[in-house]
């Protein structure tokens, strides 16, 4: 708070004491400058016209008393700037290239003369240096989007080019994953940054990342804005991803395209058997765009369509299915020593019995009349094989097909209502259907996933005067996460004879109104069973309002505004909605015999009667002053306040078990209706400067605080659906033809739970007091313009995350007095402990499920450099280098409750978890050139003739990436329950050097596995259920001394070269009409990008690499028509 107070005081003092000029950043772009005469004196009240070359929309302004002007809220594009005044000639600068969020300074000098005389000023049209901004960023323009090789699992993807910016590192093995949020930007956590499209957030409310990924052809450009950005931006861990869609112009333009990939052109995976045929697939991407005027100079449209179709299959061998004799009930082959005259197997362990008795089944042949009809119905869809395996089984090889169908549509309207008012509206939609199949039952086990996402933004810019402009923005994002179990839409438990299981929610797609919710899950010991997955239907939306006022006040560019966001998440995700049944052999002595008799060892059905519906508001207010202290020094001063509500469930259906009151607490009944107490102290100052030291050299720096937005259902954990929304029925040793009827919970049955006095199930819980997560950001950067088309930049960039959320498990019976007091309770242990101890409850009941709590922190230091040569003379180059170190004690709040990275091995000693981060990439270099061959019409050589036609129009581009590998971590489950049963988080002891001198790393031997000791044991008193446990002192004896992640042992790095070659063919249907052929080669050298080695010491391939992280060489061919 002292830092915030000092920054606020400095900001206010500068606002009061300084004198006037302008600098206003916007979500779109701003052109500003100063008009002077030939003597250098400012010219007040000069008329300035800023004209969009493509739409002829003119913004007319007058300079203020300081001779300054600003044209704000401009769409990215090309502009002419014209200035004139009485007694002076008109000066014009043509072709000013304006990028998103840029603020080029166009200063004009007026000569004495008649206004009708015009002087065209050269050399000022494309200033590369941003001399008035302290933030860092990288813009990827339309040419780079169009001509660099782009790929992704769901089509050519603009977010696959995020790596062109310094400080960006992507998750290992993630192809085009930027839209899913699996990127780190200058030390930020994955999924913590904010994605915006046309000024509104499109960050997925649940999982982070971009909920809507627009087609490449629909995007004008996008920008990675990071570090000390304007106070206008918030709700991010360190970066804002800004994409701007294309607008229509005064001329009709369009495109049509198709791109194709298939297995014939692709290389084999490094680990594939070269004697086997490749898994077949076809990938087809097609679409087009059109834009132009509806009313010239007034009303414009743009729209595009993109379709994606994928069909493929994967062969799986070694599946185990019952052979023909076993299917018919003849299990006599189990008895390898023969039967006596009574039909009893001479080896007792090979004899099966009638369920629940000791009576042998004669000759191990189950009478036909006693085989369950349900089992026979399921066997009818079970595949067969004639390849013998072990006794009673056949080995099955299946081809598992899959398909994707995805459609995107992006219409936009821009309307120049008057000189004072401009409005626009844009809609981005994507609808997809993804089909997968259960390997064991083929098409009958079809699984469907759907995407039905859209985002819309409407904006209104009103100009009150030359010095006062208002921008209003409305945005709405809607996304549906949808996954049905195998067989949904075509099967239900009742189809196989299983009665008593309720329908699923009728609104879930592909379930025939809830009546066909999938094939029951069946697990049989010794066989590959019928697997099933959770059903998921999760509509989520974000409603956004924002209003920003831009005011030119002398030398101040004041921007102030507010932003409201409303989050709505409806979750339906019962586990085992169609039933999960296990046959282990406990009833007959053989799992398949149990199945044929229909007597399960255990089973369960979970019923959820309605959505778990979470709602929350977020409010933000900001003020930003970009103050021109001197002609060469600009100060960027801002302050943002943010208030994030806690999510509340509208049915009062969430509940958790409070270990310190020993009660089930139901939100809104006997507990508050939200999960945590929101903070009112989220003040984020921004302080920066940009000093134009001398011609073409800028020094900039800054400091800021950002508060990332809540992701998912809240920072502090939601509890779990209460008994009025979700109910689980379990079965023990039951014949599935006589299941009891499963009842649905009653959403209106809300009663305050009674105190718990015995065993309870897991429950999410976290203390209500949550420290807000915040990230401090800073940079000091030098930038130099070289010539007219190149800039070079280098700087120190850092960040520090505080109170970062983690999944924290509260071991409620082992709290030290200190940690208990920290949570606000005076008792040494929970009152829940004594009843458990009396009942000798198992250790799993002594632990509360993880809840989110801001206990983690991170620190990031880096040297970031880039060279950006803008396209000229047929060549452009964008290259960046990052040398960095990232340290934390938990690298993500995602990745599984019990993962090494999320929980750690000791909940009470966060210092022992501190190591290099999972996202630490010490060095990363990216080089992206575009080269046009100098042949053909309009080029240097072979302007005419056959040679020009053959050699002309060729263009090559590439993206070369080389980076260090991420650090490697090892888990150890030999300690049993030393960390309260979360065995995947334990670590071994170090007894040697895992990379001794002279050690040669190979995929078969990535490190010396003998350097670790996995024989640790727990201290004798660690699990005692009494108040004598003293906490960290005892725990230290139990856990290994290996770091969470090794700085020296790293996963294989990246060495990838993507290459594209394109050829333009002129078509005599218009000056701009051309047909472009392209061949894209992803991983052109076919260099194997190895994945991480196996980290499980209990398996034989510990320390070995058995798969690749990225695909082998992939070739994509395309035709693209531009007109």
Coordinates of N, CA and C in Angstrom, one line a residue, residues 866-1044:
X866 N 14.9 -7.5 -29.8 CA 14.3 -7.8 -31.0 C 14.8 -6.8 -32.1
X867 N 14.8 -7.3 -33.3 CA 15.0 -6.5 -34.5 C 13.8 -6.7 -35.4
X868 N 13.2 -5.5 -35.8 CA 12.0 -5.6 -36.7 C 12.3 -4.7 -37.9
X869 N 12.5 -5.4 -39.0 CA 12.7 -4.7 -40.3 C 11.4 -4.8 -41.1
X870 N 10.8 -3.6 -41.3 CA 9.5 -3.6 -41.9 C 9.7 -3.9 -43.4
X871 N 8.7 -4.4 -44.1 CA 8.8 -4.8 -45.4 C 9.2 -3.7 -46.4
X872 N 10.3 -3.9 -47.1 CA 10.7 -2.9 -48.1 C 11.7 -3.6 -49.0
X873 N 11.6 -3.2 -50.3 CA 12.5 -3.8 -51.3 C 12.4 -5.4 -51.3
X874 N 11.2 -5.9 -51.0 CA 10.9 -7.3 -51.1 C 11.4 -8.1 -49.9
X875 N 11.6 -7.5 -48.8 CA 12.2 -8.2 -47.6 C 11.7 -7.6 -46.3
X876 N 11.4 -8.5 -45.4 CA 11.1 -8.1 -44.0 C 11.7 -9.2 -43.1
X877 N 12.0 -8.7 -41.9 CA 12.6 -9.7 -40.9 C 12.1 -9.3 -39.5
X878 N 11.6 -10.2 -38.8 CA 11.2 -10.0 -37.4 C 11.9 -11.1 -36.6
X879 N 12.8 -10.7 -35.7 CA 13.6 -11.7 -34.9 C 13.6 -11.2 -33.5
X880 N 13.5 -12.1 -32.6 CA 13.5 -11.8 -31.1 C 14.3 -12.8 -30.4
X881 N 14.9 -12.4 -29.3 CA 15.7 -13.2 -28.4 C 15.3 -12.9 -26.9
X882 N 15.2 -14.0 -26.2 CA 14.9 -13.8 -24.7 C 15.8 -14.7 -23.9
X883 N 16.5 -14.0 -23.0 CA 17.3 -14.7 -22.0 C 16.7 -14.5 -20.6
X884 N 16.3 -15.5 -19.9 CA 15.5 -15.3 -18.8 C 15.6 -16.3 -17.7
X885 N 15.1 -16.0 -16.6 CA 15.0 -17.0 -15.5 C 13.7 -16.8 -14.7
X886 N 12.9 -17.8 -14.5 CA 11.6 -17.8 -13.8 C 11.7 -18.8 -12.6
X887 N 11.5 -18.2 -11.4 CA 11.5 -19.0 -10.2 C 10.1 -18.9 -9.5
X888 N 9.6 -20.1 -9.0 CA 8.4 -20.0 -8.3 C 8.3 -21.2 -7.4
X889 N 7.2 -21.3 -6.6 CA 7.0 -22.5 -5.7 C 5.8 -23.3 -6.2
X890 N 5.1 -22.8 -7.2 CA 4.0 -23.6 -7.8 C 3.8 -22.9 -9.2
X891 N 3.8 -23.7 -10.2 CA 3.9 -23.1 -11.6 C 2.5 -23.0 -12.2
X892 N 1.5 -23.5 -11.6 CA 0.1 -23.5 -12.1 C -0.9 -23.8 -11.1
X893 N -2.1 -23.3 -11.2 CA -3.2 -23.8 -10.4 C -4.1 -24.8 -11.2
X894 N -3.6 -25.2 -12.4 CA -4.2 -26.2 -13.2 C -3.3 -27.4 -13.3
X895 N -3.8 -28.5 -13.8 CA -3.0 -29.7 -14.1 C -3.3 -30.9 -13.3
X896 N -4.4 -30.9 -12.6 CA -4.7 -32.1 -11.7 C -4.4 -31.7 -10.3
X897 N -5.4 -32.2 -9.4 CA -5.3 -31.8 -8.0 C -4.0 -32.4 -7.4
X898 N -3.5 -33.6 -7.8 CA -2.4 -34.2 -7.1 C -1.1 -34.1 -7.8
X899 N -1.0 -33.2 -8.8 CA 0.2 -33.1 -9.6 C 1.4 -32.5 -8.8
X900 N 2.6 -32.8 -9.3 CA 3.8 -32.3 -8.7 C 3.8 -30.8 -8.7
X901 N 3.4 -30.2 -9.8 CA 3.5 -28.8 -10.1 C 2.5 -28.0 -9.2
X902 N 1.3 -28.6 -8.9 CA 0.2 -27.9 -8.3 C 0.4 -27.9 -6.8
X903 N 0.5 -29.1 -6.2 CA 0.5 -29.1 -4.7 C 1.8 -29.1 -4.1
X904 N 2.8 -29.8 -4.6 CA 4.1 -29.9 -3.9 C 4.0 -31.0 -2.8
X905 N 5.1 -31.3 -2.2 CA 5.1 -32.5 -1.3 C 4.8 -32.1 0.1
X906 N 5.1 -30.8 0.5 CA 4.9 -30.4 1.9 C 4.0 -29.1 1.9
X907 N 2.8 -29.3 2.4 CA 1.9 -28.1 2.4 C 2.3 -27.0 3.4
X908 N 3.1 -27.4 4.4 CA 3.5 -26.5 5.4 C 4.8 -25.8 5.2
X909 N 5.5 -26.1 4.2 CA 6.8 -25.5 4.0 C 6.9 -25.1 2.5
X910 N 6.4 -23.9 2.2 CA 6.4 -23.5 0.8 C 7.9 -23.2 0.3
X911 N 8.8 -22.9 1.3 CA 10.2 -22.6 0.8 C 10.8 -23.9 0.2
X912 N 10.4 -25.0 0.7 CA 11.0 -26.2 0.1 C 10.5 -26.5 -1.3
X913 N 9.4 -25.8 -1.7 CA 8.9 -26.0 -3.1 C 9.5 -25.0 -4.1
X914 N 10.3 -24.1 -3.6 CA 10.8 -23.1 -4.5 C 12.0 -23.6 -5.3
X915 N 11.8 -23.4 -6.6 CA 12.8 -23.9 -7.6 C 12.6 -23.2 -8.9
X916 N 13.4 -23.5 -9.9 CA 13.0 -22.9 -11.2 C 11.6 -23.4 -11.6
X917 N 10.9 -22.6 -12.3 CA 9.5 -22.9 -12.6 C 9.4 -23.9 -13.7
X918 N 8.3 -24.5 -13.8 CA 8.0 -25.4 -14.9 C 8.0 -24.7 -16.2
X919 N 7.8 -23.4 -16.2 CA 7.8 -22.6 -17.4 C 9.1 -21.8 -17.6
X920 N 10.2 -22.2 -16.9 CA 11.5 -21.5 -17.1 C 12.1 -22.0 -18.4
X921 N 12.3 -21.1 -19.3 CA 13.0 -21.3 -20.6 C 14.1 -20.3 -20.7
X922 N 15.4 -20.7 -20.3 CA 16.5 -19.8 -20.2 C 16.8 -19.0 -21.5
X923 N 16.7 -19.6 -22.6 CA 17.0 -18.9 -23.9 C 16.0 -19.3 -25.0
X924 N 15.6 -18.3 -25.7 CA 14.7 -18.6 -26.8 C 15.0 -17.6 -27.9
X925 N 15.1 -18.1 -29.2 CA 15.4 -17.3 -30.3 C 14.3 -17.6 -31.4
X926 N 13.7 -16.6 -32.0 CA 12.8 -16.8 -33.1 C 13.2 -15.8 -34.2
X927 N 13.2 -16.4 -35.4 CA 13.6 -15.6 -36.6 C 12.5 -15.8 -37.7
X928 N 11.9 -14.7 -38.2 CA 10.8 -14.8 -39.1 C 11.0 -13.9 -40.3
X929 N 11.7 -14.4 -41.4 CA 11.9 -13.5 -42.6 C 10.8 -13.8 -43.6
X930 N 10.5 -12.8 -44.4 CA 9.7 -12.9 -45.6 C 10.5 -12.3 -46.8
X931 N 10.7 -13.1 -47.9 CA 11.6 -12.7 -49.0 C 10.8 -12.8 -50.3
X932 N 10.7 -11.8 -51.1 CA 10.2 -11.8 -52.4 C 11.3 -11.8 -53.4
X933 N 11.3 -12.8 -54.4 CA 12.3 -12.8 -55.4 C 12.2 -11.6 -56.3
X934 N 13.4 -11.0 -56.7 CA 13.3 -9.7 -57.4 C 13.1 -9.9 -58.9
X935 N 12.2 -10.8 -59.3 CA 12.0 -11.1 -60.7 C 10.5 -10.8 -61.0
X936 N 10.2 -10.5 -62.3 CA 8.9 -10.3 -62.7 C 8.4 -8.9 -62.8
X937 N 7.2 -8.7 -63.2 CA 6.6 -7.3 -63.4 C 6.7 -6.5 -62.2
X938 N 7.3 -5.3 -62.3 CA 7.4 -4.4 -61.2 C 8.6 -4.7 -60.3
X939 N 9.4 -5.7 -60.6 CA 10.6 -6.0 -59.8 C 11.8 -5.5 -60.6
X940 N 13.0 -5.8 -59.9 CA 14.2 -5.3 -60.5 C 14.6 -5.9 -61.8
X941 N 14.4 -7.2 -61.9 CA 14.9 -7.9 -63.1 C 13.7 -8.7 -63.7
X942 N 13.9 -9.0 -65.0 CA 12.9 -9.8 -65.8 C 11.5 -9.2 -65.7
X943 N 11.4 -7.9 -66.0 CA 10.0 -7.3 -65.8 C 9.0 -7.9 -66.9
X944 N 9.5 -8.4 -68.0 CA 8.7 -8.8 -69.1 C 9.1 -10.2 -69.6
X945 N 8.3 -10.8 -70.4 CA 8.7 -12.0 -71.1 C 8.4 -13.2 -70.3
X946 N 8.8 -14.4 -70.9 CA 8.5 -15.7 -70.3 C 9.3 -15.8 -69.0
X947 N 10.6 -15.3 -69.0 CA 11.4 -15.4 -67.8 C 10.7 -14.8 -66.6
X948 N 10.1 -13.6 -66.8 CA 9.5 -12.9 -65.7 C 8.2 -13.6 -65.2
X949 N 7.5 -14.3 -66.2 CA 6.3 -15.0 -65.8 C 6.7 -16.3 -65.0
X950 N 7.8 -16.9 -65.3 CA 8.2 -18.1 -64.7 C 8.8 -17.8 -63.3
X951 N 9.7 -16.9 -63.3 CA 10.5 -16.6 -62.1 C 9.8 -15.5 -61.2
X952 N 8.9 -14.8 -61.8 CA 8.2 -13.7 -61.0 C 7.1 -14.3 -60.1
X953 N 6.9 -13.5 -59.0 CA 5.8 -13.8 -58.1 C 6.1 -14.8 -57.0
X954 N 7.4 -15.2 -57.0 CA 7.8 -16.2 -55.9 C 8.1 -15.5 -54.6
X955 N 7.7 -16.1 -53.6 CA 7.9 -15.5 -52.2 C 8.2 -16.7 -51.3
X956 N 9.1 -16.5 -50.4 CA 9.4 -17.5 -49.3 C 9.4 -16.8 -48.0
X957 N 8.9 -17.6 -47.0 CA 8.9 -17.1 -45.6 C 9.2 -18.3 -44.7
X958 N 9.6 -17.9 -43.5 CA 9.9 -19.0 -42.5 C 9.8 -18.5 -41.1
X959 N 9.6 -19.4 -40.2 CA 9.7 -19.2 -38.8 C 10.7 -20.2 -38.2
X960 N 11.8 -19.7 -37.7 CA 12.8 -20.6 -37.1 C 12.8 -20.4 -35.6
X961 N 12.6 -21.4 -34.8 CA 12.6 -21.3 -33.4 C 13.6 -22.3 -32.7
X962 N 14.4 -21.7 -31.9 CA 15.3 -22.6 -31.1 C 15.2 -22.1 -29.7
X963 N 15.0 -23.1 -28.7 CA 14.9 -22.7 -27.3 C 15.4 -23.8 -26.4
X964 N 15.7 -23.4 -25.2 CA 16.1 -24.3 -24.2 C 14.9 -25.1 -23.8
X965 N 15.1 -26.3 -23.2 CA 14.0 -27.1 -22.7 C 13.5 -26.6 -21.3
X966 N 12.3 -27.0 -21.0 CA 11.8 -26.7 -19.7 C 12.4 -27.6 -18.7
X967 N 12.4 -27.3 -17.4 CA 13.0 -28.1 -16.4 C 12.2 -29.4 -16.1
X968 N 12.9 -30.4 -15.6 CA 12.4 -31.7 -15.4 C 12.2 -31.9 -13.9
X969 N 11.1 -32.6 -13.5 CA 10.9 -32.9 -12.1 C 10.5 -34.4 -12.0
X970 N 10.9 -34.9 -10.8 CA 10.7 -36.4 -10.5 C 9.8 -36.5 -9.3
X971 N 8.9 -37.4 -9.4 CA 8.0 -37.7 -8.2 C 8.4 -39.1 -7.7
X972 N 8.0 -39.3 -6.4 CA 8.3 -40.6 -5.7 C 7.1 -41.0 -4.9
X973 N 6.5 -42.1 -5.2 CA 5.3 -42.5 -4.3 C 5.7 -43.6 -3.3
X974 N 7.0 -43.8 -3.1 CA 7.4 -44.8 -2.1 C 7.2 -44.3 -0.7
X975 N 7.0 -43.0 -0.4 CA 6.8 -42.5 0.9 C 5.4 -42.8 1.5
X976 N 4.6 -43.4 0.6 CA 3.2 -43.7 1.1 C 2.4 -42.4 1.4
X977 N 2.0 -42.2 2.6 CA 1.1 -41.1 3.0 C 1.8 -40.0 3.7
X978 N 3.1 -39.8 3.4 CA 3.8 -38.8 4.2 C 3.2 -37.4 3.9
X979 N 2.7 -37.1 2.8 CA 2.1 -35.8 2.5 C 0.6 -36.0 2.4
X980 N 0.0 -36.7 3.3 CA -1.5 -36.9 3.4 C -2.1 -37.5 2.2
X981 N -1.4 -38.5 1.7 CA -2.0 -39.4 0.7 C -1.8 -38.8 -0.7
X982 N -1.2 -37.6 -0.9 CA -1.0 -37.1 -2.2 C 0.3 -37.6 -2.8
X983 N 0.4 -38.8 -3.1 CA 1.7 -39.5 -3.3 C 2.4 -38.9 -4.6
X984 N 1.7 -38.4 -5.5 CA 2.3 -37.9 -6.8 C 3.1 -36.7 -6.6
X985 N 3.1 -36.1 -5.4 CA 3.8 -34.9 -5.1 C 5.1 -35.2 -4.3
X986 N 5.3 -36.4 -3.8 CA 6.6 -36.7 -3.1 C 7.8 -36.7 -4.0
X987 N 8.9 -36.4 -3.5 CA 10.1 -36.4 -4.3 C 11.2 -37.2 -3.6
X988 N 12.2 -37.7 -4.4 CA 13.2 -38.6 -3.8 C 14.3 -37.8 -3.2
X989 N 15.3 -38.5 -2.6 CA 16.5 -38.0 -2.1 C 17.6 -38.0 -3.2
X990 N 18.5 -37.0 -3.2 CA 19.6 -37.0 -4.1 C 20.8 -37.7 -3.5
X991 N 21.3 -38.6 -4.2 CA 22.5 -39.3 -3.7 C 23.7 -39.3 -4.7
X992 N 23.5 -38.5 -5.7 CA 24.5 -38.4 -6.8 C 24.2 -37.3 -7.7
X993 N 25.0 -37.2 -8.7 CA 24.9 -36.2 -9.8 C 24.1 -36.8 -11.0
X994 N 22.9 -36.4 -11.3 CA 22.1 -37.0 -12.3 C 22.7 -36.7 -13.7
X995 N 23.6 -35.7 -13.8 CA 24.3 -35.5 -15.1 C 25.8 -35.3 -14.8
X996 N 26.5 -36.4 -14.5 CA 27.9 -36.4 -14.2 C 28.7 -36.0 -15.4
X997 N 29.9 -35.6 -15.1 CA 30.8 -35.1 -16.2 C 31.0 -36.3 -17.2
X998 N 30.8 -35.9 -18.5 CA 31.0 -36.8 -19.6 C 29.7 -37.6 -19.9
X999 N 28.6 -37.4 -19.2 CA 27.4 -38.1 -19.4 C 26.8 -37.7 -20.8
X1000 N 26.5 -38.6 -21.6 CA 25.9 -38.3 -22.9 C 24.4 -38.6 -22.9
X1001 N 23.6 -37.5 -23.1 CA 22.2 -37.7 -23.0 C 21.7 -38.2 -24.3
X1002 N 20.8 -39.3 -24.2 CA 20.2 -39.9 -25.4 C 18.7 -40.2 -25.0
X1003 N 17.8 -40.4 -26.0 CA 16.4 -40.7 -25.6 C 16.3 -41.9 -24.7
X1004 N 17.3 -42.8 -24.8 CA 17.2 -44.0 -24.0 C 17.8 -43.9 -22.6
X1005 N 18.5 -42.8 -22.4 CA 19.2 -42.5 -21.1 C 19.4 -41.0 -20.9
X1006 N 18.3 -40.4 -20.5 CA 18.3 -38.9 -20.5 C 19.1 -38.4 -19.3
X1007 N 19.1 -39.2 -18.2 CA 19.9 -38.8 -17.0 C 20.3 -40.0 -16.3
X1008 N 21.1 -39.9 -15.3 CA 21.6 -41.1 -14.5 C 20.6 -41.4 -13.5
X1009 N 19.8 -42.4 -13.7 CA 18.7 -42.8 -12.7 C 19.2 -43.2 -11.4
X1010 N 20.5 -43.6 -11.3 CA 21.0 -44.1 -10.0 C 21.3 -43.0 -9.1
X1011 N 21.1 -41.7 -9.5 CA 21.5 -40.6 -8.6 C 20.4 -40.3 -7.6
X1012 N 19.3 -41.1 -7.6 CA 18.1 -40.9 -6.7 C 17.9 -42.1 -5.8
X1013 N 17.5 -41.7 -4.6 CA 17.1 -42.8 -3.6 C 15.6 -42.7 -3.4
X1014 N 14.9 -43.8 -3.6 CA 13.5 -43.9 -3.5 C 13.1 -44.7 -2.3
X1015 N 13.9 -44.8 -1.3 CA 13.6 -45.7 -0.1 C 13.2 -45.0 1.1
X1016 N 12.8 -43.8 1.0 CA 12.4 -43.0 2.2 C 11.2 -43.6 2.9
X1017 N 11.2 -43.2 4.2 CA 10.0 -43.7 5.1 C 9.5 -42.5 5.9
X1018 N 8.3 -42.6 6.4 CA 7.8 -41.5 7.1 C 8.2 -41.5 8.6
X1019 N 8.3 -40.4 9.2 CA 8.6 -40.4 10.7 C 7.5 -41.1 11.4
X1020 N 7.8 -41.8 12.5 CA 6.8 -42.6 13.2 C 5.7 -41.8 13.7
X1021 N 5.9 -40.5 14.1 CA 4.8 -39.7 14.7 C 4.0 -38.9 13.6
X1022 N 4.3 -39.1 12.3 CA 3.8 -38.2 11.3 C 2.3 -38.3 11.2
X1023 N 1.7 -39.5 11.4 CA 0.3 -39.7 11.1 C -0.5 -39.7 12.4
X1024 N 0.1 -39.5 13.6 CA -0.7 -39.5 14.8 C -1.7 -38.4 14.8
X1025 N -2.9 -38.8 15.3 CA -4.0 -37.9 15.3 C -4.1 -37.2 16.7
X1026 N -3.2 -36.3 17.0 CA -3.3 -35.6 18.3 C -2.6 -34.3 18.2
X1027 N -2.8 -33.5 19.2 CA -2.3 -32.1 19.1 C -0.8 -32.0 19.3
X1028 N -0.1 -33.1 19.5 CA 1.3 -33.1 19.7 C 2.1 -32.9 18.5
X1029 N 1.5 -33.0 17.3 CA 2.2 -32.8 16.1 C 2.7 -31.4 15.9
X1030 N 3.9 -31.2 15.7 CA 4.5 -29.8 15.7 C 4.7 -29.2 14.3
X1031 N 4.3 -30.0 13.2 CA 4.4 -29.4 11.9 C 5.7 -29.5 11.2
X1032 N 6.1 -28.4 10.6 CA 7.2 -28.5 9.6 C 8.5 -29.2 10.1
X1033 N 8.8 -29.1 11.4 CA 10.0 -29.7 11.9 C 10.0 -31.2 11.7
X1034 N 8.9 -31.9 12.0 CA 8.8 -33.3 11.8 C 8.7 -33.7 10.3
X1035 N 7.9 -32.8 9.6 CA 7.7 -33.1 8.1 C 9.0 -33.2 7.4
X1036 N 10.0 -32.4 7.7 CA 11.2 -32.3 7.0 C 11.9 -33.6 7.0
X1037 N 11.7 -34.5 7.9 CA 12.4 -35.8 8.0 C 11.8 -36.7 7.0
X1038 N 10.6 -36.4 6.5 CA 9.9 -37.4 5.7 C 10.2 -37.2 4.2
X1039 N 10.4 -36.0 3.8 CA 10.4 -35.7 2.4 C 11.8 -35.7 1.8
X1040 N 11.9 -36.0 0.5 CA 13.1 -36.0 -0.2 C 13.7 -34.7 -0.4
X1041 N 15.0 -34.6 -0.7 CA 15.7 -33.3 -0.8 C 15.8 -32.9 -2.3
X1042 N 15.3 -33.7 -3.2 CA 15.3 -33.3 -4.6 C 14.5 -32.1 -4.9
X1043 N 14.9 -31.1 -5.7 CA 14.1 -29.9 -6.0 C 12.9 -30.3 -6.7
X1044 N 11.9 -29.4 -6.7 CA 10.7 -29.6 -7.4 C 10.9 -29.7 -8.9

